[in-house]
Each structure stands twice: as C-alpha cells, then as structure tokens.
CSV table of C-alpha atoms in Angstrom, one decimal:
chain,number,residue,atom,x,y,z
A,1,UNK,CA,-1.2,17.5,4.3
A,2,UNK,CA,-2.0,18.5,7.8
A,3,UNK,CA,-0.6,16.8,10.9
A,4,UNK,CA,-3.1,14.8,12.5
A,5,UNK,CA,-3.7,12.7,15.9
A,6,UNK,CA,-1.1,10.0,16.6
A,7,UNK,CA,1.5,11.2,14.3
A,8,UNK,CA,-0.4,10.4,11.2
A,9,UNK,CA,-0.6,13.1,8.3
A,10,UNK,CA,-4.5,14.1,6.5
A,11,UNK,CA,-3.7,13.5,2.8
A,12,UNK,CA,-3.9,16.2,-0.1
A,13,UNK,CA,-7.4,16.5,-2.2
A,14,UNK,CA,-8.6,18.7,-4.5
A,15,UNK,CA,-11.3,19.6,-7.3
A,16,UNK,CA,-13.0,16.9,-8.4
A,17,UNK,CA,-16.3,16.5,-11.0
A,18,UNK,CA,-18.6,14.2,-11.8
A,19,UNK,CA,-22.2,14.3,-13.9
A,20,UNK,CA,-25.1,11.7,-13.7
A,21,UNK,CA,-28.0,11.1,-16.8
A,22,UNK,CA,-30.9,10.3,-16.3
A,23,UNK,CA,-34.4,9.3,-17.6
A,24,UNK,CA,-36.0,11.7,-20.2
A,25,UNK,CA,-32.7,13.9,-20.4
A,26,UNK,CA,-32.0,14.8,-16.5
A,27,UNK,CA,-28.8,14.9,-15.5
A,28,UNK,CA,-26.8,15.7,-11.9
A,29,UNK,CA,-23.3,17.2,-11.9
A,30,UNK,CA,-21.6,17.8,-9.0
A,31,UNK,CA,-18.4,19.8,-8.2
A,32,UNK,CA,-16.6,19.4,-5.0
A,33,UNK,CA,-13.2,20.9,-3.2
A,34,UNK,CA,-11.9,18.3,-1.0
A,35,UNK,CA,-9.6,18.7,2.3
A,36,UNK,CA,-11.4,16.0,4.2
A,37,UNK,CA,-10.2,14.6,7.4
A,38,UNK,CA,-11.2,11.3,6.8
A,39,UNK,CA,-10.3,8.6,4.6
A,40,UNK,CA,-11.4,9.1,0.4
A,41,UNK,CA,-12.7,6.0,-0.1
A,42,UNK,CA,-13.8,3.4,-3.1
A,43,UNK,CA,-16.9,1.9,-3.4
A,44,UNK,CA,-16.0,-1.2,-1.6
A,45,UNK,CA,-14.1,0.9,1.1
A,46,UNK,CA,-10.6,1.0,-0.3
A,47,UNK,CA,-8.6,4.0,0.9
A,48,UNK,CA,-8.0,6.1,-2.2
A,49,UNK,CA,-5.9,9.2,-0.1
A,50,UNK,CA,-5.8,9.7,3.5
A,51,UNK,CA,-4.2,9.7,7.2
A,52,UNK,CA,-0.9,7.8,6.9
A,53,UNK,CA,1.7,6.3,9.6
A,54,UNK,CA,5.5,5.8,9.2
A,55,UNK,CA,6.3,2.2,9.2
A,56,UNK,CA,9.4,0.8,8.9
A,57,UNK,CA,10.9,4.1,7.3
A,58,UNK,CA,7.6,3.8,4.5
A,59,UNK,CA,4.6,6.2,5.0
A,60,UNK,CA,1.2,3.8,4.8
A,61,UNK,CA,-2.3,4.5,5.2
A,62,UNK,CA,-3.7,4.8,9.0
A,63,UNK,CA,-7.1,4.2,8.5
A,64,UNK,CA,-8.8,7.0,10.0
A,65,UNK,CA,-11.8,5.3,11.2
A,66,UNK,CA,-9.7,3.0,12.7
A,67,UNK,CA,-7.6,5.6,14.4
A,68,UNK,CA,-11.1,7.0,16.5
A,69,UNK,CA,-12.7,4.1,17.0
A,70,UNK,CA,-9.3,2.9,19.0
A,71,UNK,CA,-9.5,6.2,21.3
A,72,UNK,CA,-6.3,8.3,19.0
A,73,UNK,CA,-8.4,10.4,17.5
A,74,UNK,CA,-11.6,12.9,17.0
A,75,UNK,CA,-13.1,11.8,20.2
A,76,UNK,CA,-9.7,12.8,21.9
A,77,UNK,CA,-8.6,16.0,20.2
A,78,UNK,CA,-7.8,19.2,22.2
A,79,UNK,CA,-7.8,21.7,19.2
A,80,UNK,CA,-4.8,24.1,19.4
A,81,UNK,CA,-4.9,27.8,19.8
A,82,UNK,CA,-3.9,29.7,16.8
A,83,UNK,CA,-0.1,29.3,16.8
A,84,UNK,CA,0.2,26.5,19.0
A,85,UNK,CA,2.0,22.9,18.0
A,86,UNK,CA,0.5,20.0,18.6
A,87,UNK,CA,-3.0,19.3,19.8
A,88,UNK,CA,-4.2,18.0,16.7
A,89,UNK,CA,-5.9,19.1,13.7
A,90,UNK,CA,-7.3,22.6,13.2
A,91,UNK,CA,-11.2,23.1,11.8
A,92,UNK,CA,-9.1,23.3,8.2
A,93,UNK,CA,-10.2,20.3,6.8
A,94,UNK,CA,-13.8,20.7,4.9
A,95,UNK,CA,-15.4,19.5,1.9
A,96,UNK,CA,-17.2,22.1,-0.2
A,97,UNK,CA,-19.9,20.8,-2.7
A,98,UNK,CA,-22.1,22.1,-5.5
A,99,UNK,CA,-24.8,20.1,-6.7
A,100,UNK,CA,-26.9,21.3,-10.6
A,101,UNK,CA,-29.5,19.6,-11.9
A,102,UNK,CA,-31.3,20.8,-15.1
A,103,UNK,CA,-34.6,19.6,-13.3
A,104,UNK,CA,-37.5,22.2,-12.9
A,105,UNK,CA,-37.3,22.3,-9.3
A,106,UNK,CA,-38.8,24.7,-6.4
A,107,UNK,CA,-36.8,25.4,-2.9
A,108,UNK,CA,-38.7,22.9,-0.9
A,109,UNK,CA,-36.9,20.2,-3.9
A,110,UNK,CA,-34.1,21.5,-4.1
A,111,UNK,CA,-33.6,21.3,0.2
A,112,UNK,CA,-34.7,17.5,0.3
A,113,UNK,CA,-31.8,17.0,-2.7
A,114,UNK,CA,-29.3,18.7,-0.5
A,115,UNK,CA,-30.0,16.3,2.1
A,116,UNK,CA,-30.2,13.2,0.1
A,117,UNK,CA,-26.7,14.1,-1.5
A,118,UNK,CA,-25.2,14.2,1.6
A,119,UNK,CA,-25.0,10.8,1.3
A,120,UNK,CA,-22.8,11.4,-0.9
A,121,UNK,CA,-20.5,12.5,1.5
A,122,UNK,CA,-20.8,8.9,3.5
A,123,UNK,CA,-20.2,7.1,1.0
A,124,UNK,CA,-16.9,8.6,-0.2
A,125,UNK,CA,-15.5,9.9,3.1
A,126,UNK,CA,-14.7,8.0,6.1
A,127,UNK,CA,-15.3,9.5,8.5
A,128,UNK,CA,-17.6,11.9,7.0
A,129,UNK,CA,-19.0,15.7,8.7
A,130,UNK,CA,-16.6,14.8,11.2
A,131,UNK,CA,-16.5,17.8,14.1
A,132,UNK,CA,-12.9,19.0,12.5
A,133,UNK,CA,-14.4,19.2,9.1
A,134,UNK,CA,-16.8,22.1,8.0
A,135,UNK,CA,-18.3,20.4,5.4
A,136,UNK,CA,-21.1,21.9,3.0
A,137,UNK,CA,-23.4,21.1,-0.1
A,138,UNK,CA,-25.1,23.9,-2.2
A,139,UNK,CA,-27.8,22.5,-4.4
A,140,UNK,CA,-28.8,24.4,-7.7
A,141,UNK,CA,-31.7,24.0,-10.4
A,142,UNK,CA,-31.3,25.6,-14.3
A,143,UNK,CA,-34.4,24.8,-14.7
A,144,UNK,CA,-33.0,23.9,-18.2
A,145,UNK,CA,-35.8,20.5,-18.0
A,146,UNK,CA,-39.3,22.6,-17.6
A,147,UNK,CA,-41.8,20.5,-18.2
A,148,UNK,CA,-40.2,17.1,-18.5
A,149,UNK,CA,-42.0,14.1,-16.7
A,150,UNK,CA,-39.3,13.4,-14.3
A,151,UNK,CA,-40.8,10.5,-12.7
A,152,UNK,CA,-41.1,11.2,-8.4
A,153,UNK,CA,-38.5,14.4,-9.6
A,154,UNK,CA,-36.7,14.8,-5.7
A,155,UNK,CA,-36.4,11.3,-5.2
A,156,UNK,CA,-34.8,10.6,-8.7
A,157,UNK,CA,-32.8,14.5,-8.5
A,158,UNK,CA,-31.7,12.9,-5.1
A,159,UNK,CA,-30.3,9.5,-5.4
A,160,UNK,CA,-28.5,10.9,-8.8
A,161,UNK,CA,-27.5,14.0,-6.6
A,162,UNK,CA,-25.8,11.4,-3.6
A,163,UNK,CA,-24.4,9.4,-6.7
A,164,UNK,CA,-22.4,12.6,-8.4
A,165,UNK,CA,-21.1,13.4,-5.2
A,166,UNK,CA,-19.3,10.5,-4.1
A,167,UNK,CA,-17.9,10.2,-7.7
A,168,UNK,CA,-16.9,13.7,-7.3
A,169,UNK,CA,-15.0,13.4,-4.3
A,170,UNK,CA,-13.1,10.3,-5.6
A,171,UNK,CA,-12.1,12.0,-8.6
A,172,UNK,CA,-10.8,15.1,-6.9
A,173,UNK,CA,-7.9,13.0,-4.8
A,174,UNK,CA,-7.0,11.0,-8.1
A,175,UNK,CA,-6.1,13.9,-9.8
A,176,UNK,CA,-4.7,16.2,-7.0
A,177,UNK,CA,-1.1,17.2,-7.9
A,178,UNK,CA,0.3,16.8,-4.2
C-alpha cells in the first residue's frame, strides 16, 4: 500500500463485483476498482482492509476515521511534490465505479441513480470522497427491461444501485492478491 499520515500504511484493493434482482426481473450490477484511502468496511463497520500501525512488532488496523478525527490526518496533510518523501499521501488513492441496470431509463434517471449510489460509497468506505481520493461512479442503462412496470423505476434502480456498490467494494479487498 501507500504510506499514509502518522506512519500508517493505505491497504491494497482491487476489482470487486456485485449484482442486485429485483422486482419483475430488474437487476443492478456494479463493478468497482478500489485504492481507497479510507477504511473497507462491513456492514456493521468492521474494518475489512485498511490504514494499519506497527504495534509491538505486529502491523494492526489504524482506523482511519479515527486517525482525522484526532488531528493525524486529511485535515493535516501537506501533499508532497512529485518526488518528494514524506508529506503524506499523494491524490493516488481513488475508487472507480460502474453501475448497469437493464432498466429502460433516460439521462435525467440514470443522473439521480448516480447520486443515490454514491451511497454506496459511504457505506463501504470510511472515510469516503475523501479530498486524497478521486473517486467516481459511471451509471449505464441496456435498456434490456423496455416496457417492464418497474414500480417508482429511479428510486428502486437507486437504492439497488447504492446496494451493488457497497457489496462491490467489499468484495474487491477480499479477493485482492496483495
């Protein structure tokens, strides 16, 4: 991983999928490339891969969150010139999403998904769209579902959307090979 603030190391990711059904044959799939700078969390906040420390000659997990909220971090960094030690971490870190649905689904829908699965993103990263990250989601329709009754179609594409992509950052640290 990269160094980080107060001695502490980012953790490895990597590519990581996940798919969501829904009613009347709708699904969500999501595909994301993660280098976050924050913490992969679980659904009840366990750190899956992260910042660690060196403790009593044992590498542990940091707690990123932890780490800023306590003044060591984000809030403090000087980024380094291109070259230069130290300073703390570089804008390297970034999570890159892609978000398909097989719903019909106009720009205007598929802009308000984007949005919603950003959520995503909160729910599996902490800290998430931090300032050192360059995080991005793409959201596409196949149109594959044309004339399916998707009941209130962007609010049902978008909550399945936020739900693919947290699952889809999990899974790409738990099978990364560093």
């Amino acid at each position: 991983g990269k160094s980080g603030p107060a001695g502490f190391k980012v953790g490895k990711g990597g590519l990581g999928a996940a798919t969501v059904d829904g009613p009347v044959g709708l699904k969500v799939s999501a595909f994301a490339v993660v280098n976050a700078f924050g913490d992969i969390v679980t659904k009840s906040s366990e750190i899956l891969c992260g910042g660690t420390v060196e403790k009593e000659g044992k590498r542990e997990f940091c707690n990123v969150q932890k780490q800023v909220l306590d003044g060591t971090s984000v809030a403090s960094i000087s980024l380094p010139k291109e070259g230069e030690e130290g300073g703390g971490p570089q804008r390297e870190n970034t999570t890159l999403v892609t978000v398909f649905t097989n719903a019909s689904m106009g720009r205007e829908g598929l802009l308000k998904v984007g949005k919603m699965a950003v959520a995503g993103l909160s729910r599996s990263i902490c800290p998430a769209l931090t300032t050192v990250d360059g995080d991005v989601i793409f959201v596409f329709s196949t149109g594959d579902l044309a004339g399916a009754q998707v009941p209130s179609p962007e609010l049902t594409v978008g909550v399945m959307a936020a739900e693919a992509v947290a699952a889809a950052v999990r899974d790409g640290v738990m099978h990364n090979e560093g």
